[in-house]
Short mmCIF file of C-alpha atoms in Angstrom, two decimals:
data_model
loop_
_atom_site.label_atom_id
_atom_site.label_comp_id
_atom_site.label_asym_id
_atom_site.label_seq_id
_atom_site.Cartn_x
_atom_site.Cartn_y
_atom_site.Cartn_z
CA PHE A 2 41.45 -4.11 -31.52
CA THR A 3 38.92 -6.16 -32.52
CA TRP A 4 37.13 -6.48 -29.13
CA TYR A 5 37.50 -2.89 -28.47
CA LYS A 6 35.47 -2.62 -32.35
CA ALA A 7 32.81 -5.08 -30.97
CA TRP A 8 32.47 -3.22 -27.91
CA VAL A 9 31.80 0.13 -29.91
CA GLN A 10 29.23 -1.37 -31.82
CA SER A 11 27.41 -3.10 -28.68
CA ILE A 12 26.91 0.78 -27.28
CA ASP A 13 23.91 1.26 -29.55
CA GLN A 14 22.57 -1.82 -28.15
CA ALA A 15 22.93 -1.36 -24.93
CA LYS A 16 21.50 2.10 -25.21
CA THR A 17 18.48 0.89 -26.53
CA GLY A 18 17.41 -0.11 -23.16
CA LEU A 19 17.41 3.38 -22.20
CA GLN A 20 13.71 3.46 -24.42
CA ALA A 21 12.62 1.16 -22.40
CA THR A 22 9.39 2.56 -20.21
CA LEU A 23 10.11 2.71 -16.22
CA ILE A 24 8.07 0.06 -15.26
CA ILE A 25 6.39 -3.02 -16.05
CA ARG A 26 3.75 -5.42 -15.00
CA HIS A 27 5.08 -8.80 -14.93
CA PRO A 28 2.63 -11.31 -16.55
CA ASP A 29 2.99 -14.06 -14.30
CA ASP A 30 2.90 -12.65 -10.89
CA ASN A 31 0.78 -9.55 -11.91
CA LYS A 32 3.33 -7.51 -10.11
CA LEU A 33 4.55 -3.92 -10.88
CA TYR A 34 8.55 -4.12 -11.28
CA VAL A 35 11.18 -1.44 -12.35
CA ASN A 36 12.36 -1.82 -15.93
CA PHE A 37 15.67 -1.05 -16.33
CA ASP A 38 17.93 -2.67 -18.46
CA ARG A 39 21.08 -3.94 -16.44
CA ASP A 40 23.03 -3.91 -19.45
CA ILE A 41 23.42 0.13 -19.13
CA PHE A 42 25.30 -0.40 -16.11
CA GLN A 43 27.71 -3.05 -17.27
CA LEU A 44 28.41 -0.48 -20.49
CA ILE A 45 28.99 2.65 -17.94
CA ARG A 46 31.25 -0.22 -15.75
CA GLU A 47 33.29 -1.06 -18.99
CA ALA A 48 33.13 2.91 -20.26
CA LYS A 49 35.10 3.93 -16.89
CA CYS A 50 37.74 1.40 -16.98
CA LEU A 51 38.54 1.77 -20.62
CA ASP A 52 38.42 5.25 -19.54
CA ARG A 53 40.95 4.65 -16.51
CA MET A 54 43.20 2.88 -19.37
CA GLY A 55 43.33 6.08 -21.36
CA ILE A 56 41.62 4.36 -24.13
CA GLU A 57 39.64 6.98 -25.71
CA ILE A 58 35.25 5.98 -25.36
CA PRO A 59 32.84 7.38 -28.13
CA GLU A 60 30.35 10.13 -26.85
CA SER A 61 27.41 8.18 -27.17
CA ALA A 62 29.29 6.26 -24.21
CA LYS A 63 30.37 9.43 -22.76
CA ILE A 64 26.83 10.70 -22.03
CA ALA A 65 25.63 7.12 -20.43
CA LEU A 66 28.85 7.39 -18.13
CA MET A 67 27.94 11.38 -17.34
CA GLN A 68 24.02 10.23 -16.58
CA GLU A 69 25.14 7.59 -14.24
CA ASP A 70 24.37 9.13 -11.10
CA LYS A 71 20.96 10.20 -12.36
CA PHE A 72 20.17 6.69 -13.48
CA LYS A 73 20.98 4.85 -10.19
CA THR A 74 18.96 7.66 -8.22
CA PHE A 75 15.53 7.12 -10.56
CA TYR A 76 16.10 3.65 -10.18
CA ARG A 77 16.46 3.28 -6.35
CA GLN A 78 13.73 5.78 -6.07
CA LEU A 79 11.40 3.98 -8.20
CA ASN A 80 12.18 0.46 -6.59
CA TRP A 81 11.32 2.05 -3.45
CA ALA A 82 7.86 3.60 -4.44
CA LEU A 83 7.11 0.16 -5.95
CA THR A 84 8.17 -2.15 -2.79
CA GLU A 85 6.32 0.47 -0.63
CA TYR A 86 2.88 0.00 -2.59
CA ASP A 87 3.44 -3.64 -2.52
CA ARG A 88 3.68 -3.01 1.92
CA ILE A 89 0.65 -1.12 1.88
CA VAL A 90 -0.85 -3.88 -0.17
CA ALA A 91 0.07 -6.11 2.30
CA GLU A 92 -1.09 -3.96 5.04
CA VAL A 93 -5.11 -4.11 4.20
CA ILE A 94 -7.08 -5.57 6.48
CA PRO A 95 -8.92 -8.39 4.48
CA VAL A 96 -12.08 -7.06 5.42
CA THR A 97 -11.64 -3.76 3.76
CA ALA A 98 -9.91 -5.05 0.86
CA MET A 99 -13.32 -4.20 -1.39
CA VAL A 100 -13.75 -0.88 -0.32
CA LEU A 101 -10.27 -0.15 -0.77
CA ARG A 102 -10.37 -0.79 -4.42
CA PRO A 103 -10.78 2.21 -6.02
CA HIS A 104 -8.14 4.03 -3.77
CA PHE A 105 -5.40 1.05 -5.16
CA LYS A 106 -6.85 1.55 -8.40
CA ASP A 107 -6.06 5.39 -8.22
CA MET A 108 -2.65 4.83 -7.16
CA GLU A 109 -1.89 2.77 -10.28
CA TRP A 110 -2.97 5.61 -12.33
CA LYS A 111 -0.88 8.08 -10.89
CA MET A 112 2.21 5.27 -11.60
CA ARG A 113 0.49 4.63 -15.30
CA PRO A 114 2.56 7.18 -16.94
CA GLY A 115 5.52 4.92 -16.00
CA MET A 116 4.57 2.44 -17.70
CA THR A 117 3.08 3.77 -20.46
CA THR A 118 4.70 6.72 -22.02
CA LEU A 119 8.13 7.80 -19.85
CA THR A 120 11.16 6.26 -20.39
CA TRP A 121 14.35 6.61 -18.94
CA THR A 122 15.50 9.03 -21.71
CA SER A 123 12.46 11.35 -20.57
CA LEU A 124 12.89 14.95 -18.92
CA ASN A 125 10.08 14.50 -16.55
CA ILE A 126 10.94 11.54 -14.65
CA ASP A 127 11.65 13.60 -10.95
CA PRO A 128 8.31 15.19 -10.93
CA TYR A 129 6.64 11.79 -12.08
CA ILE A 130 8.33 10.19 -9.19
CA ASN A 131 7.56 13.14 -6.95
CA HIS A 132 3.98 12.49 -7.73
CA VAL A 133 3.99 8.73 -7.27
CA HIS A 134 6.02 9.49 -3.70
CA SER A 135 2.69 11.83 -2.60
CA GLY A 136 0.01 9.71 -3.49
CA LEU A 137 1.55 6.78 -1.77
CA LYS A 138 2.38 8.46 1.25
CA LYS A 139 -1.17 9.49 0.99
CA LEU A 140 -2.96 5.98 0.81
CA HIS A 141 -0.36 4.87 3.49
CA GLU A 142 -1.85 7.31 5.49
CA LEU A 143 -5.84 5.80 4.80
CA VAL A 144 -4.84 2.47 5.54
CA ILE A 145 -2.63 3.18 8.80
CA SER A 146 -6.09 5.44 9.92
CA ILE A 147 -8.53 2.43 8.58
CA ASN A 148 -6.44 -0.28 10.54
CA ASP A 149 -6.49 2.10 13.53
CA ILE A 150 -10.35 2.29 13.87
CA ILE A 151 -10.75 -1.46 13.31
CA GLU A 152 -8.04 -2.75 15.79
CA ASN A 153 -8.68 0.02 18.63
CA ARG A 154 -12.03 0.96 18.42
CA VAL A 155 -14.00 -1.80 16.69
CA GLU A 156 -12.20 -5.48 17.34
CA LYS A 157 -11.16 -4.02 20.80
CA ASN A 158 -14.35 -3.35 22.11
CA LEU A 159 -16.15 -6.73 20.25
CA LYS A 160 -13.46 -8.48 22.60
CA ILE A 161 -14.81 -6.35 25.75
CA VAL A 162 -18.36 -7.45 24.22
CA SER A 163 -17.82 -10.99 23.97
CA LYS A 164 -16.01 -11.33 27.16
CA THR A 165 -19.14 -9.38 29.37
CA LEU A 166 -21.05 -11.76 31.29
CA LEU A 167 -24.59 -11.00 32.34
CA VAL A 168 -24.80 -13.51 35.20
CA ASP A 169 -23.11 -13.06 38.29
CA LEU A 170 -22.24 -15.86 40.30
CA PRO A 171 -20.02 -14.64 43.57
CA GLU A 172 -17.73 -17.65 44.67
CA ASN A 173 -18.23 -18.62 48.21
CA SER A 174 -21.38 -16.63 48.89
CA SER A 175 -24.56 -17.54 50.30
CA PHE A 176 -28.19 -15.95 49.47
CA THR A 177 -31.63 -16.26 49.26
CA VAL A 178 -33.53 -16.26 46.18
CA SER A 179 -35.07 -12.63 46.24
CA ASP A 180 -31.68 -11.67 47.16
CA PHE A 181 -29.99 -13.50 44.25
CA VAL A 182 -32.59 -11.65 41.80
CA ILE A 183 -32.12 -8.20 43.18
CA MET A 184 -28.42 -8.69 43.13
CA GLN A 185 -28.70 -10.22 39.08
CA GLN A 186 -30.88 -7.36 38.46
CA SER A 187 -28.46 -4.82 39.38
CA HIS A 188 -25.59 -6.71 37.60
CA ILE A 189 -27.94 -6.92 34.02
CA ALA A 190 -28.61 -3.37 34.42
CA GLY A 191 -25.02 -2.41 34.86
CA GLN A 192 -23.85 -4.67 32.01
CA SER A 193 -26.62 -4.08 29.67
CA ARG A 194 -25.61 0.18 29.83
CA LEU A 195 -22.10 -1.39 29.21
CA LEU A 196 -23.11 -3.22 26.20
CA GLN A 197 -25.19 -0.51 24.73
CA GLY A 198 -22.07 1.82 25.15
CA LYS A 199 -20.00 -0.30 23.55
CA ASN A 200 -22.84 -0.72 20.42
CA VAL A 201 -22.38 2.98 20.03
CA GLU A 202 -18.99 3.13 19.66
CA ILE A 203 -19.00 0.44 17.51
CA GLU A 204 -21.37 1.93 15.12
CA ASN A 205 -19.36 5.40 15.61
CA ALA A 206 -16.63 3.62 14.61
CA VAL A 207 -17.56 2.06 11.91
CA THR A 208 -19.48 5.19 10.57
CA ASP A 209 -16.27 7.22 10.56
CA LEU A 210 -14.45 4.19 8.79
CA ILE A 211 -16.56 4.74 6.05
CA GLN A 212 -16.58 8.45 5.70
CA GLN A 213 -12.56 8.40 5.93
CA ILE A 214 -13.28 5.78 2.71
CA ALA A 215 -16.29 7.83 0.87
CA THR A 216 -14.20 11.07 1.36
CA TYR A 217 -10.91 10.24 -0.09
CA GLN A 218 -9.99 12.32 -2.73
CA PHE A 219 -9.27 10.49 -6.38
CA GLU A 220 -7.10 12.15 -8.90
CA SER A 221 -8.22 9.72 -11.35
CA GLN A 222 -11.98 9.49 -13.15
CA THR A 223 -11.90 6.24 -10.45
CA GLU A 224 -15.50 5.90 -9.82
CA GLY A 225 -15.91 6.01 -5.60
CA VAL A 226 -16.68 2.77 -3.95
CA PRO A 227 -19.88 0.99 -4.26
CA GLU A 228 -22.71 1.62 -2.19
CA LYS A 229 -23.54 -2.33 -1.96
CA ASP A 230 -19.43 -3.00 -1.19
CA ILE A 231 -20.44 -0.40 1.75
CA SER A 232 -23.19 -2.12 2.82
CA LYS A 233 -21.45 -5.16 3.29
CA LEU A 234 -18.85 -3.90 5.49
CA ARG A 235 -21.82 -2.85 7.68
CA ASP A 236 -23.67 -5.83 7.90
CA HIS A 237 -19.88 -7.53 8.45
CA TYR A 238 -19.76 -5.88 11.80
CA ASN A 239 -23.16 -5.91 12.65
CA HIS A 240 -22.60 -9.78 12.26
CA PHE A 241 -19.81 -9.85 14.63
CA MET A 242 -21.51 -8.04 17.08
CA TYR A 243 -24.16 -10.20 16.90
CA GLN A 244 -21.90 -13.17 17.23
CA ALA A 245 -19.95 -11.30 19.91
CA LEU A 246 -23.33 -10.52 22.41
CA LEU A 247 -24.19 -14.56 21.79
CA CYS A 248 -21.02 -15.80 23.11
#
């Protein structure tokens, strides 16, 4: 059959897609994508149909057919990993993006073999994927912890500070000037203690935040967070504390 001969000849061409690296970075959006040639799945589907029809299929097609489940599993796991990576990137609070840059650089180092040396015929794809998944879990835990500190220990306290009033003006009450002064002194003393406590809580939270970022263990030779970036983060929250006091 002419069509059969043409199909047999197309097998080797389709299988060249298995020599591609696992992951590729798109030049337009700079994002990472699974680099799998869909013609391989088309080849496998066609081989299945011919086999059911009782038509002999070449040995090279049989080999691809036998690896169908493996290819699909690897494709699914890699696709999940890249989707998860994008999701973690999207979860980063903008003010922490600069200090987390080395952490994401380290994560991309873990993924680099899939962009440079590993192909779909490599024997160590499983351990590579496990390594990437483990790295994503570790990175995600860091981002979650950082976001929790910022949302529940920093920003929540900043809101309390911004809503704290240093003057107490009771409605429907009359009082002498001296009573008013005594009442305000007592109120201010109490509110000052509150503000001082919140200031300490925010300072401790920022210190814990920086500690988690600075002590993260890199697997690559990535340099740690520059001191100037850490100083910018401290200055950012010092500024917002000052603004909250002025509200």
